[in-house]
Amino acid sequence: MLNYHELTMNEPRDSPQRRKQFLVISAIMVIMTLHAGLSAGVLETLAIEEGTFPGGEMVYKYMVKDYAASTGTLRTVASDLGIAEEGGSSNFLIKEEGIAMDTADLLYSVLLDDQSLIPGGKTRFASGALLNKSNGEVGKKMKQMLLDVNKSMTKEDGTHSKDIKYEVGSLPKVNAAVAQHPFTAGAWSAILQSYKIIPKFKQYGKTHGDSDKNPVVIATCSAKQKMCTYYMPLSKRDKFYMGKPTTEEYAKQFENAGTMEFFGIEFDDHGVSFFGINVGNVFRGIKRAVGLGGSAKESSASEEL
């Protein structure tokens, strides 16, 4: 297949045809970006109401990364539970009877930190399966499946979710602020979670519950319904750290962090990284996506974002 560069290699750089092709490609990219944003709920209002967080025993992976990585971590948990992909989605569990079950209300991410206090890429979250009495024997089987994964691990110091061992903690059943928001499992969902949803809960928390503490926000998402349900506990906040330092305690080690570190900007042999994502690799991936060429070396690099 010919790409954009090959189609225009014999034309002058300022030719009308080349400019027209570039404008068409740019317009398509803008339309696709806007469509993705609208699908992710960029214009949706977030209606927060009071409800109940169910609580239960959580078998989870404790991660120190940008919150966008929580989606990938849940994919790892789903894989370890034998969750099969169906219809292009990895959000269905195939039960023994062959009936597909949505994993919303089973797989959760507990977002532990206030991003305004913690440097980029250093926020903490726990992603895993939340089990309670309603799961019965199936829940016990799931717990054992996840803990058995620990026994086969040979690498314990990695940063990928596959290299992190499962832990077990208990989350209390409490009154909580609850809201739902559209979900696409893409970049827009990650952006809206960090810069729209969590700040709204933080604002709500100032007048409700533990108003003097930074909020813990919990998410469970349904790819089938394309919707996430978010909870913010209104009491017993510290219990949700499951023995880990609170945000206030954790933030003390970053009191002297520089501007670059706080915004997650790093320079290394591979170029510039922002929140752990290599910027150069992102642009090379975009170039290939719109047919602007790219060498095999660039192709390989962009797959390692």
PDB file of C-alpha atoms in Angstrom:
ATOM      1  CA  MET A   1       0.000   0.000   0.000  1.00  0.00           C
ATOM      2  CA  LEU A   2       1.339   3.445  -0.924  1.00  0.00           C
ATOM      3  CA  ASN A   3       1.543   6.002   1.822  1.00  0.00           C
ATOM      4  CA  TYR A   4       1.201   9.781   1.614  1.00  0.00           C
ATOM      5  CA  HIS A   5       4.943  10.317   1.143  1.00  0.00           C
ATOM      6  CA  GLU A   6       5.144   7.870  -1.775  1.00  0.00           C
ATOM      7  CA  LEU A   7       2.108   9.381  -3.499  1.00  0.00           C
ATOM      8  CA  THR A   8       3.581  12.882  -3.422  1.00  0.00           C
ATOM      9  CA  MET A   9       7.319  12.199  -3.715  1.00  0.00           C
ATOM     10  CA  ASN A  10       7.468  13.494  -7.310  1.00  0.00           C
ATOM     11  CA  GLU A  11       5.465  16.640  -6.645  1.00  0.00           C
ATOM     12  CA  PRO A  12       6.901  20.021  -5.579  1.00  0.00           C
ATOM     13  CA  ARG A  13       6.538  20.731  -1.860  1.00  0.00           C
ATOM     14  CA  ASP A  14       4.259  23.698  -2.496  1.00  0.00           C
ATOM     15  CA  SER A  15       2.089  22.125  -5.206  1.00  0.00           C
ATOM     16  CA  PRO A  16      -1.696  22.703  -4.916  1.00  0.00           C
ATOM     17  CA  GLN A  17      -2.358  18.957  -5.044  1.00  0.00           C
ATOM     18  CA  ARG A  18      -0.020  18.272  -2.147  1.00  0.00           C
ATOM     19  CA  ARG A  19      -1.554  21.045  -0.042  1.00  0.00           C
ATOM     20  CA  LYS A  20      -5.037  19.729  -0.799  1.00  0.00           C
ATOM     21  CA  GLN A  21      -4.079  16.193   0.268  1.00  0.00           C
ATOM     22  CA  PHE A  22      -2.554  17.513   3.472  1.00  0.00           C
ATOM     23  CA  LEU A  23      -5.692  19.536   4.273  1.00  0.00           C
ATOM     24  CA  VAL A  24      -7.938  16.518   3.662  1.00  0.00           C
ATOM     25  CA  ILE A  25      -5.833  14.322   5.974  1.00  0.00           C
ATOM     26  CA  SER A  26      -5.770  17.071   8.623  1.00  0.00           C
ATOM     27  CA  ALA A  27      -9.549  17.505   8.415  1.00  0.00           C
ATOM     28  CA  ILE A  28     -10.086  13.756   8.824  1.00  0.00           C
ATOM     29  CA  MET A  29      -7.819  13.715  11.895  1.00  0.00           C
ATOM     30  CA  VAL A  30      -9.701  16.653  13.467  1.00  0.00           C
ATOM     31  CA  ILE A  31     -13.077  15.001  12.825  1.00  0.00           C
ATOM     32  CA  MET A  32     -11.872  11.697  14.295  1.00  0.00           C
ATOM     33  CA  THR A  33     -10.479  13.491  17.366  1.00  0.00           C
ATOM     34  CA  LEU A  34     -13.731  15.401  17.918  1.00  0.00           C
ATOM     35  CA  HIS A  35     -15.804  12.235  17.482  1.00  0.00           C
ATOM     36  CA  ALA A  36     -13.637  10.391  20.005  1.00  0.00           C
ATOM     37  CA  GLY A  37     -14.005  13.254  22.475  1.00  0.00           C
ATOM     38  CA  LEU A  38     -17.785  13.388  22.119  1.00  0.00           C
ATOM     39  CA  SER A  39     -18.044   9.590  22.476  1.00  0.00           C
ATOM     40  CA  ALA A  40     -15.974   9.800  25.672  1.00  0.00           C
ATOM     41  CA  GLY A  41     -18.394  12.356  27.127  1.00  0.00           C
ATOM     42  CA  VAL A  42     -16.451  15.597  26.853  1.00  0.00           C
ATOM     43  CA  LEU A  43     -19.740  17.555  26.821  1.00  0.00           C
ATOM     44  CA  GLU A  44     -21.567  15.335  29.340  1.00  0.00           C
ATOM     45  CA  THR A  45     -22.431  16.765  32.739  1.00  0.00           C
ATOM     46  CA  LEU A  46     -21.322  14.808  35.802  1.00  0.00           C
ATOM     47  CA  ALA A  47     -24.248  14.428  38.171  1.00  0.00           C
ATOM     48  CA  ILE A  48     -22.972  13.379  41.608  1.00  0.00           C
ATOM     49  CA  GLU A  49     -25.441  11.776  44.018  1.00  0.00           C
ATOM     50  CA  GLU A  50     -25.113   9.991  47.334  1.00  0.00           C
ATOM     51  CA  GLY A  51     -25.205   6.211  47.325  1.00  0.00           C
ATOM     52  CA  THR A  52     -23.322   3.219  48.720  1.00  0.00           C
ATOM     53  CA  PHE A  53     -19.986   1.693  47.859  1.00  0.00           C
ATOM     54  CA  PRO A  54     -20.466  -2.104  48.241  1.00  0.00           C
ATOM     55  CA  GLY A  55     -17.128  -2.938  49.874  1.00  0.00           C
ATOM     56  CA  GLY A  56     -15.547  -6.371  49.955  1.00  0.00           C
ATOM     57  CA  GLU A  57     -12.223  -8.158  49.681  1.00  0.00           C
ATOM     58  CA  MET A  58      -9.980  -6.807  46.932  1.00  0.00           C
ATOM     59  CA  VAL A  59      -7.284  -8.815  45.175  1.00  0.00           C
ATOM     60  CA  TYR A  60      -5.237  -6.144  43.447  1.00  0.00           C
ATOM     61  CA  LYS A  61      -2.031  -4.933  41.875  1.00  0.00           C
ATOM     62  CA  TYR A  62      -0.555  -1.828  43.519  1.00  0.00           C
ATOM     63  CA  MET A  63       0.883   0.477  40.870  1.00  0.00           C
ATOM     64  CA  VAL A  64       2.809   3.769  40.866  1.00  0.00           C
ATOM     65  CA  LYS A  65       2.044   5.311  37.478  1.00  0.00           C
ATOM     66  CA  ASP A  66      -0.201   7.811  35.769  1.00  0.00           C
ATOM     67  CA  TYR A  67      -3.864   6.922  36.241  1.00  0.00           C
ATOM     68  CA  ALA A  68      -4.166   6.270  32.495  1.00  0.00           C
ATOM     69  CA  ALA A  69      -2.257   3.026  33.132  1.00  0.00           C
ATOM     70  CA  SER A  70      -5.099   1.667  35.276  1.00  0.00           C
ATOM     71  CA  THR A  71      -6.962   0.517  32.150  1.00  0.00           C
ATOM     72  CA  GLY A  72      -3.997  -1.577  31.036  1.00  0.00           C
ATOM     73  CA  THR A  73      -3.598  -2.984  34.535  1.00  0.00           C
ATOM     74  CA  LEU A  74      -7.213  -4.152  34.541  1.00  0.00           C
ATOM     75  CA  ARG A  75      -6.582  -5.869  31.208  1.00  0.00           C
ATOM     76  CA  THR A  76      -3.794  -7.818  32.919  1.00  0.00           C
ATOM     77  CA  VAL A  77      -6.131  -8.762  35.786  1.00  0.00           C
ATOM     78  CA  ALA A  78      -8.814  -9.782  33.284  1.00  0.00           C
ATOM     79  CA  SER A  79      -6.333 -11.981  31.437  1.00  0.00           C
ATOM     80  CA  ASP A  80      -5.242 -13.649  34.687  1.00  0.00           C
ATOM     81  CA  LEU A  81      -8.903 -14.414  35.443  1.00  0.00           C
ATOM     82  CA  GLY A  82      -9.369 -16.046  32.052  1.00  0.00           C
ATOM     83  CA  ILE A  83     -11.596 -13.272  30.766  1.00  0.00           C
ATOM     84  CA  ALA A  84     -12.071 -13.833  27.051  1.00  0.00           C
ATOM     85  CA  GLU A  85     -12.250 -11.185  24.382  1.00  0.00           C
ATOM     86  CA  GLU A  86     -15.628 -11.004  22.733  1.00  0.00           C
ATOM     87  CA  GLY A  87     -16.675  -8.519  20.096  1.00  0.00           C
ATOM     88  CA  GLY A  88     -13.308  -6.783  20.242  1.00  0.00           C
ATOM     89  CA  SER A  89     -13.684  -6.043  23.948  1.00  0.00           C
ATOM     90  CA  SER A  90     -11.836  -7.579  26.866  1.00  0.00           C
ATOM     91  CA  ASN A  91     -14.559  -6.673  29.327  1.00  0.00           C
ATOM     92  CA  PHE A  92     -16.618  -9.888  29.382  1.00  0.00           C
ATOM     93  CA  LEU A  93     -16.174 -12.957  31.528  1.00  0.00           C
ATOM     94  CA  ILE A  94     -17.172 -16.258  29.951  1.00  0.00           C
ATOM     95  CA  LYS A  95     -18.815 -18.314  32.694  1.00  0.00           C
ATOM     96  CA  GLU A  96     -18.779 -22.103  32.760  1.00  0.00           C
ATOM     97  CA  GLU A  97     -22.310 -22.165  31.323  1.00  0.00           C
ATOM     98  CA  GLY A  98     -21.054 -20.201  28.333  1.00  0.00           C
ATOM     99  CA  ILE A  99     -22.957 -17.034  29.270  1.00  0.00           C
ATOM    100  CA  ALA A 100     -21.113 -13.717  28.850  1.00  0.00           C
ATOM    101  CA  MET A 101     -21.033 -11.570  31.985  1.00  0.00           C
ATOM    102  CA  ASP A 102     -20.024  -7.915  32.054  1.00  0.00           C
ATOM    103  CA  THR A 103     -17.150  -7.328  34.461  1.00  0.00           C
ATOM    104  CA  ALA A 104     -18.464  -3.995  35.711  1.00  0.00           C
ATOM    105  CA  ASP A 105     -18.925  -4.328  39.497  1.00  0.00           C
ATOM    106  CA  LEU A 106     -16.166  -6.954  39.497  1.00  0.00           C
ATOM    107  CA  LEU A 107     -13.026  -5.166  38.273  1.00  0.00           C
ATOM    108  CA  TYR A 108     -12.233  -1.892  40.045  1.00  0.00           C
ATOM    109  CA  SER A 109      -9.490   0.707  40.200  1.00  0.00           C
ATOM    110  CA  VAL A 110      -8.935   2.624  43.447  1.00  0.00           C
ATOM    111  CA  LEU A 111      -7.290   5.955  42.598  1.00  0.00           C
ATOM    112  CA  LEU A 112      -5.456   6.850  45.783  1.00  0.00           C
ATOM    113  CA  ASP A 113      -3.870  10.265  45.275  1.00  0.00           C
ATOM    114  CA  ASP A 114      -4.664  13.895  44.598  1.00  0.00           C
ATOM    115  CA  GLN A 115      -2.861  14.648  41.344  1.00  0.00           C
ATOM    116  CA  SER A 116      -2.305  18.271  42.356  1.00  0.00           C
ATOM    117  CA  LEU A 117      -0.020  17.091  45.194  1.00  0.00           C
ATOM    118  CA  ILE A 118       1.883  14.274  43.470  1.00  0.00           C
ATOM    119  CA  PRO A 119       4.321  14.632  40.520  1.00  0.00           C
ATOM    120  CA  GLY A 120       3.247  13.341  37.115  1.00  0.00           C
ATOM    121  CA  GLY A 121       3.588   9.588  36.742  1.00  0.00           C
ATOM    122  CA  LYS A 122       3.996   9.065  40.513  1.00  0.00           C
ATOM    123  CA  THR A 123       0.336   8.744  41.436  1.00  0.00           C
ATOM    124  CA  ARG A 124      -0.739   5.426  42.976  1.00  0.00           C
ATOM    125  CA  PHE A 125      -3.653   3.174  42.243  1.00  0.00           C
ATOM    126  CA  ALA A 126      -4.832  -0.340  43.072  1.00  0.00           C
ATOM    127  CA  SER A 127      -6.534  -2.275  40.286  1.00  0.00           C
ATOM    128  CA  GLY A 128      -8.089  -5.694  40.690  1.00  0.00           C
ATOM    129  CA  ALA A 129     -11.137  -7.775  41.511  1.00  0.00           C
ATOM    130  CA  LEU A 130     -13.513  -6.751  44.292  1.00  0.00           C
ATOM    131  CA  LEU A 131     -15.095  -9.871  45.796  1.00  0.00           C
ATOM    132  CA  ASN A 132     -17.848 -10.203  48.375  1.00  0.00           C
ATOM    133  CA  LYS A 133     -20.408 -12.714  49.603  1.00  0.00           C
ATOM    134  CA  SER A 134     -22.513 -12.355  46.474  1.00  0.00           C
ATOM    135  CA  ASN A 135     -19.687 -13.948  44.461  1.00  0.00           C
ATOM    136  CA  GLY A 136     -19.893 -17.149  46.546  1.00  0.00           C
ATOM    137  CA  GLU A 137     -17.643 -20.025  45.496  1.00  0.00           C
ATOM    138  CA  VAL A 138     -16.867 -18.297  42.196  1.00  0.00           C
ATOM    139  CA  GLY A 139     -15.292 -15.447  44.152  1.00  0.00           C
ATOM    140  CA  LYS A 140     -13.064 -17.853  46.100  1.00  0.00           C
ATOM    141  CA  LYS A 141     -11.985 -19.439  42.829  1.00  0.00           C
ATOM    142  CA  MET A 142     -11.161 -16.030  41.335  1.00  0.00           C
ATOM    143  CA  LYS A 143      -9.088 -15.070  44.363  1.00  0.00           C
ATOM    144  CA  GLN A 144      -7.097 -18.284  44.163  1.00  0.00           C
ATOM    145  CA  MET A 145      -6.554 -17.858  40.416  1.00  0.00           C
ATOM    146  CA  LEU A 146      -5.011 -14.436  40.944  1.00  0.00           C
ATOM    147  CA  LEU A 147      -2.848 -15.454  43.899  1.00  0.00           C
ATOM    148  CA  ASP A 148      -1.599 -18.480  41.943  1.00  0.00           C
ATOM    149  CA  VAL A 149      -0.190 -16.042  39.372  1.00  0.00           C
ATOM    150  CA  ASN A 150       2.215 -14.781  42.052  1.00  0.00           C
ATOM    151  CA  LYS A 151       3.799 -18.225  42.318  1.00  0.00           C
ATOM    152  CA  SER A 152       4.816 -18.248  38.663  1.00  0.00           C
ATOM    153  CA  MET A 153       6.407 -14.792  38.705  1.00  0.00           C
ATOM    154  CA  THR A 154      10.167 -14.675  38.209  1.00  0.00           C
ATOM    155  CA  LYS A 155      10.522 -10.905  37.837  1.00  0.00           C
ATOM    156  CA  GLU A 156       9.466  -8.794  40.798  1.00  0.00           C
ATOM    157  CA  ASP A 157      11.113  -5.436  40.153  1.00  0.00           C
ATOM    158  CA  GLY A 158       9.467  -4.492  36.846  1.00  0.00           C
ATOM    159  CA  THR A 159       7.145  -1.573  36.182  1.00  0.00           C
ATOM    160  CA  HIS A 160       4.674  -3.366  33.895  1.00  0.00           C
ATOM    161  CA  SER A 161       1.512  -4.632  35.554  1.00  0.00           C
ATOM    162  CA  LYS A 162       2.417  -8.207  34.559  1.00  0.00           C
ATOM    163  CA  ASP A 163       5.496  -7.970  36.799  1.00  0.00           C
ATOM    164  CA  ILE A 164       3.627  -6.797  39.921  1.00  0.00           C
ATOM    165  CA  LYS A 165       2.388  -9.356  42.432  1.00  0.00           C
ATOM    166  CA  TYR A 166      -1.186  -9.453  43.677  1.00  0.00           C
ATOM    167  CA  GLU A 167      -2.007  -8.265  47.178  1.00  0.00           C
ATOM    168  CA  VAL A 168      -5.164  -8.722  49.232  1.00  0.00           C
ATOM    169  CA  GLY A 169      -6.964  -5.970  51.121  1.00  0.00           C
ATOM    170  CA  SER A 170     -10.357  -5.208  52.612  1.00  0.00           C
ATOM    171  CA  LEU A 171     -12.530  -2.257  51.583  1.00  0.00           C
ATOM    172  CA  PRO A 172     -15.422  -1.207  53.862  1.00  0.00           C
ATOM    173  CA  LYS A 173     -19.015  -0.722  52.782  1.00  0.00           C
ATOM    174  CA  VAL A 174     -19.658   3.012  53.182  1.00  0.00           C
ATOM    175  CA  ASN A 175     -21.827   5.892  52.087  1.00  0.00           C
ATOM    176  CA  ALA A 176     -20.283   7.406  48.975  1.00  0.00           C
ATOM    177  CA  ALA A 177     -20.691  10.089  46.358  1.00  0.00           C
ATOM    178  CA  VAL A 178     -21.600   8.284  43.118  1.00  0.00           C
ATOM    179  CA  ALA A 179     -21.637   9.356  39.480  1.00  0.00           C
ATOM    180  CA  GLN A 180     -21.636   7.774  36.043  1.00  0.00           C
ATOM    181  CA  HIS A 181     -19.788   8.948  32.951  1.00  0.00           C
ATOM    182  CA  PRO A 182     -19.362   7.643  29.376  1.00  0.00           C
ATOM    183  CA  PHE A 183     -16.316   5.458  28.773  1.00  0.00           C
ATOM    184  CA  THR A 184     -14.409   4.396  25.643  1.00  0.00           C
ATOM    185  CA  ALA A 185     -11.189   2.940  27.139  1.00  0.00           C
ATOM    186  CA  GLY A 186      -9.216   5.389  24.993  1.00  0.00           C
ATOM    187  CA  ALA A 187      -7.045   8.448  25.525  1.00  0.00           C
ATOM    188  CA  TRP A 188     -10.027  10.769  25.874  1.00  0.00           C
ATOM    189  CA  SER A 189     -11.450   8.691  28.738  1.00  0.00           C
ATOM    190  CA  ALA A 190      -8.109   8.866  30.549  1.00  0.00           C
ATOM    191  CA  ILE A 191      -7.898  12.642  30.066  1.00  0.00           C
ATOM    192  CA  LEU A 192     -11.464  13.258  31.233  1.00  0.00           C
ATOM    193  CA  GLN A 193     -10.987  11.023  34.264  1.00  0.00           C
ATOM    194  CA  SER A 194      -7.964  13.032  35.413  1.00  0.00           C
ATOM    195  CA  TYR A 195      -9.058  16.553  34.517  1.00  0.00           C
ATOM    196  CA  LYS A 196     -12.855  16.488  34.689  1.00  0.00           C
ATOM    197  CA  ILE A 197     -14.156  13.669  36.867  1.00  0.00           C
ATOM    198  CA  ILE A 198     -11.657  13.572  39.753  1.00  0.00           C
ATOM    199  CA  PRO A 199     -11.638  17.400  40.173  1.00  0.00           C
ATOM    200  CA  LYS A 200     -15.456  17.365  40.319  1.00  0.00           C
ATOM    201  CA  PHE A 201     -15.382  14.783  43.102  1.00  0.00           C
ATOM    202  CA  LYS A 202     -12.693  16.776  44.895  1.00  0.00           C
ATOM    203  CA  GLN A 203     -14.905  19.862  44.776  1.00  0.00           C
ATOM    204  CA  TYR A 204     -17.884  17.832  46.016  1.00  0.00           C
ATOM    205  CA  GLY A 205     -15.779  16.423  48.854  1.00  0.00           C
ATOM    206  CA  LYS A 206     -15.080  19.897  50.247  1.00  0.00           C
ATOM    207  CA  THR A 207     -18.668  20.159  51.430  1.00  0.00           C
ATOM    208  CA  HIS A 208     -19.417  16.482  52.111  1.00  0.00           C
ATOM    209  CA  GLY A 209     -17.906  13.680  54.193  1.00  0.00           C
ATOM    210  CA  ASP A 210     -14.188  13.936  55.025  1.00  0.00           C
ATOM    211  CA  SER A 211     -13.979  17.498  53.719  1.00  0.00           C
ATOM    212  CA  ASP A 212     -10.503  18.134  55.179  1.00  0.00           C
ATOM    213  CA  LYS A 213      -8.940  15.128  53.405  1.00  0.00           C
ATOM    214  CA  ASN A 214      -7.926  14.525  49.807  1.00  0.00           C
ATOM    215  CA  PRO A 215     -10.459  12.229  48.128  1.00  0.00           C
ATOM    216  CA  VAL A 216     -10.035   8.613  47.099  1.00  0.00           C
ATOM    217  CA  VAL A 217     -11.965   7.882  43.892  1.00  0.00           C
ATOM    218  CA  ILE A 218     -12.951   4.357  42.836  1.00  0.00           C
ATOM    219  CA  ALA A 219     -13.964   3.366  39.306  1.00  0.00           C
ATOM    220  CA  THR A 220     -15.594   0.327  37.729  1.00  0.00           C
ATOM    221  CA  CYS A 221     -16.282   0.419  33.998  1.00  0.00           C
ATOM    222  CA  SER A 222     -18.464  -1.440  31.543  1.00  0.00           C
ATOM    223  CA  ALA A 223     -17.286  -1.732  27.944  1.00  0.00           C
ATOM    224  CA  LYS A 224     -20.651  -3.299  27.112  1.00  0.00           C
ATOM    225  CA  GLN A 225     -22.599  -0.260  28.345  1.00  0.00           C
ATOM    226  CA  LYS A 226     -19.738   2.164  27.537  1.00  0.00           C
ATOM    227  CA  MET A 227     -20.135   3.641  30.999  1.00  0.00           C
ATOM    228  CA  CYS A 228     -18.059   4.007  34.172  1.00  0.00           C
ATOM    229  CA  THR A 229     -19.421   4.263  37.698  1.00  0.00           C
ATOM    230  CA  TYR A 230     -17.314   6.334  40.092  1.00  0.00           C
ATOM    231  CA  TYR A 231     -17.431   6.307  43.887  1.00  0.00           C
ATOM    232  CA  MET A 232     -15.891   8.657  46.448  1.00  0.00           C
ATOM    233  CA  PRO A 233     -16.148   7.334  50.031  1.00  0.00           C
ATOM    234  CA  LEU A 234     -17.683   9.908  52.384  1.00  0.00           C
ATOM    235  CA  SER A 235     -16.242   8.242  55.497  1.00  0.00           C
ATOM    236  CA  LYS A 236     -13.444   5.864  56.534  1.00  0.00           C
ATOM    237  CA  ARG A 237     -11.257   7.244  53.735  1.00  0.00           C
ATOM    238  CA  ASP A 238      -8.008   5.959  55.219  1.00  0.00           C
ATOM    239  CA  LYS A 239      -9.275   2.360  55.095  1.00  0.00           C
ATOM    240  CA  PHE A 240      -9.144   2.555  51.298  1.00  0.00           C
ATOM    241  CA  TYR A 241      -5.354   2.856  51.312  1.00  0.00           C
ATOM    242  CA  MET A 242      -5.256  -0.762  52.504  1.00  0.00           C
ATOM    243  CA  GLY A 243      -2.229  -0.211  54.715  1.00  0.00           C
ATOM    244  CA  LYS A 244      -0.383   2.098  52.304  1.00  0.00           C
ATOM    245  CA  PRO A 245       0.556   5.717  53.207  1.00  0.00           C
ATOM    246  CA  THR A 246      -2.184   8.295  52.778  1.00  0.00           C
ATOM    247  CA  THR A 247      -1.798  10.958  50.095  1.00  0.00           C
ATOM    248  CA  GLU A 248      -0.734  13.491  52.722  1.00  0.00           C
ATOM    249  CA  GLU A 249       2.010  11.153  53.998  1.00  0.00           C
ATOM    250  CA  TYR A 250       3.110  10.085  50.510  1.00  0.00           C
ATOM    251  CA  ALA A 251       3.288  13.686  49.243  1.00  0.00           C
ATOM    252  CA  LYS A 252       5.958  14.642  51.798  1.00  0.00           C
ATOM    253  CA  GLN A 253       8.709  12.932  49.786  1.00  0.00           C
ATOM    254  CA  PHE A 254       7.955  15.245  46.839  1.00  0.00           C
ATOM    255  CA  GLU A 255       8.024  18.543  48.718  1.00  0.00           C
ATOM    256  CA  ASN A 256      11.315  19.514  47.037  1.00  0.00           C
ATOM    257  CA  ALA A 257      10.414  18.207  43.576  1.00  0.00           C
ATOM    258  CA  GLY A 258      11.385  20.497  40.700  1.00  0.00           C
ATOM    259  CA  THR A 259       8.953  21.767  38.064  1.00  0.00           C
ATOM    260  CA  MET A 260      10.048  19.190  35.474  1.00  0.00           C
ATOM    261  CA  GLU A 261       9.640  16.287  37.896  1.00  0.00           C
ATOM    262  CA  PHE A 262       6.281  17.525  39.165  1.00  0.00           C
ATOM    263  CA  PHE A 263       4.829  17.619  35.662  1.00  0.00           C
ATOM    264  CA  GLY A 264       6.295  14.227  34.800  1.00  0.00           C
ATOM    265  CA  ILE A 265       8.775  15.548  32.211  1.00  0.00           C
ATOM    266  CA  GLU A 266      11.939  13.466  31.857  1.00  0.00           C
ATOM    267  CA  PHE A 267      14.931  13.590  29.498  1.00  0.00           C
ATOM    268  CA  ASP A 268      16.918  10.427  28.750  1.00  0.00           C
ATOM    269  CA  ASP A 269      18.723   8.612  25.934  1.00  0.00           C
ATOM    270  CA  HIS A 270      15.373   7.917  24.254  1.00  0.00           C
ATOM    271  CA  GLY A 271      14.316  11.583  24.113  1.00  0.00           C
ATOM    272  CA  VAL A 272      11.634  13.444  26.054  1.00  0.00           C
ATOM    273  CA  SER A 273       9.002  11.615  28.094  1.00  0.00           C
ATOM    274  CA  PHE A 274       5.819  13.128  29.490  1.00  0.00           C
ATOM    275  CA  PHE A 275       4.097  11.118  32.257  1.00  0.00           C
ATOM    276  CA  GLY A 276       6.222   8.152  31.147  1.00  0.00           C
ATOM    277  CA  ILE A 277       5.181   8.419  27.480  1.00  0.00           C
ATOM    278  CA  ASN A 278       7.922   9.070  24.911  1.00  0.00           C
ATOM    279  CA  VAL A 279       6.825  12.112  22.910  1.00  0.00           C
ATOM    280  CA  GLY A 280       8.936  11.250  19.865  1.00  0.00           C
ATOM    281  CA  ASN A 281       7.395   7.802  19.611  1.00  0.00           C
ATOM    282  CA  VAL A 282       3.904   9.292  19.772  1.00  0.00           C
ATOM    283  CA  PHE A 283       4.553  11.614  16.828  1.00  0.00           C
ATOM    284  CA  ARG A 284       6.162   8.837  14.818  1.00  0.00           C
ATOM    285  CA  GLY A 285       3.073   6.715  15.423  1.00  0.00           C
ATOM    286  CA  ILE A 286       0.813   9.559  14.258  1.00  0.00           C
ATOM    287  CA  LYS A 287       2.917   9.997  11.111  1.00  0.00           C
ATOM    288  CA  ARG A 288       2.536   6.340  10.222  1.00  0.00           C
ATOM    289  CA  ALA A 289      -1.192   6.400  11.024  1.00  0.00           C
ATOM    290  CA  VAL A 290      -1.836   9.168   8.465  1.00  0.00           C
ATOM    291  CA  GLY A 291       0.515   7.678   5.857  1.00  0.00           C
ATOM    292  CA  LEU A 292       3.437  10.059   6.190  1.00  0.00           C
ATOM    293  CA  GLY A 293       5.942   7.207   6.098  1.00  0.00           C
ATOM    294  CA  GLY A 294       8.387   6.030   8.735  1.00  0.00           C
ATOM    295  CA  SER A 295      11.211   3.545   8.801  1.00  0.00           C
ATOM    296  CA  ALA A 296      11.082   0.077  10.289  1.00  0.00           C
ATOM    297  CA  LYS A 297      13.142   1.384  13.179  1.00  0.00           C
ATOM    298  CA  GLU A 298      10.585   4.113  13.843  1.00  0.00           C
ATOM    299  CA  SER A 299       7.765   1.585  13.603  1.00  0.00           C
ATOM    300  CA  SER A 300       9.371  -0.630  16.201  1.00  0.00           C
ATOM    301  CA  ALA A 301      10.023   2.306  18.529  1.00  0.00           C
ATOM    302  CA  SER A 302       6.438   3.564  18.426  1.00  0.00           C
ATOM    303  CA  GLU A 303       5.150   0.180  19.539  1.00  0.00           C
ATOM    304  CA  GLU A 304       7.064   0.570  22.813  1.00  0.00           C
ATOM    305  CA  LEU A 305       5.264   3.724  24.051  1.00  0.00           C
TER     306      LEU A 305
END
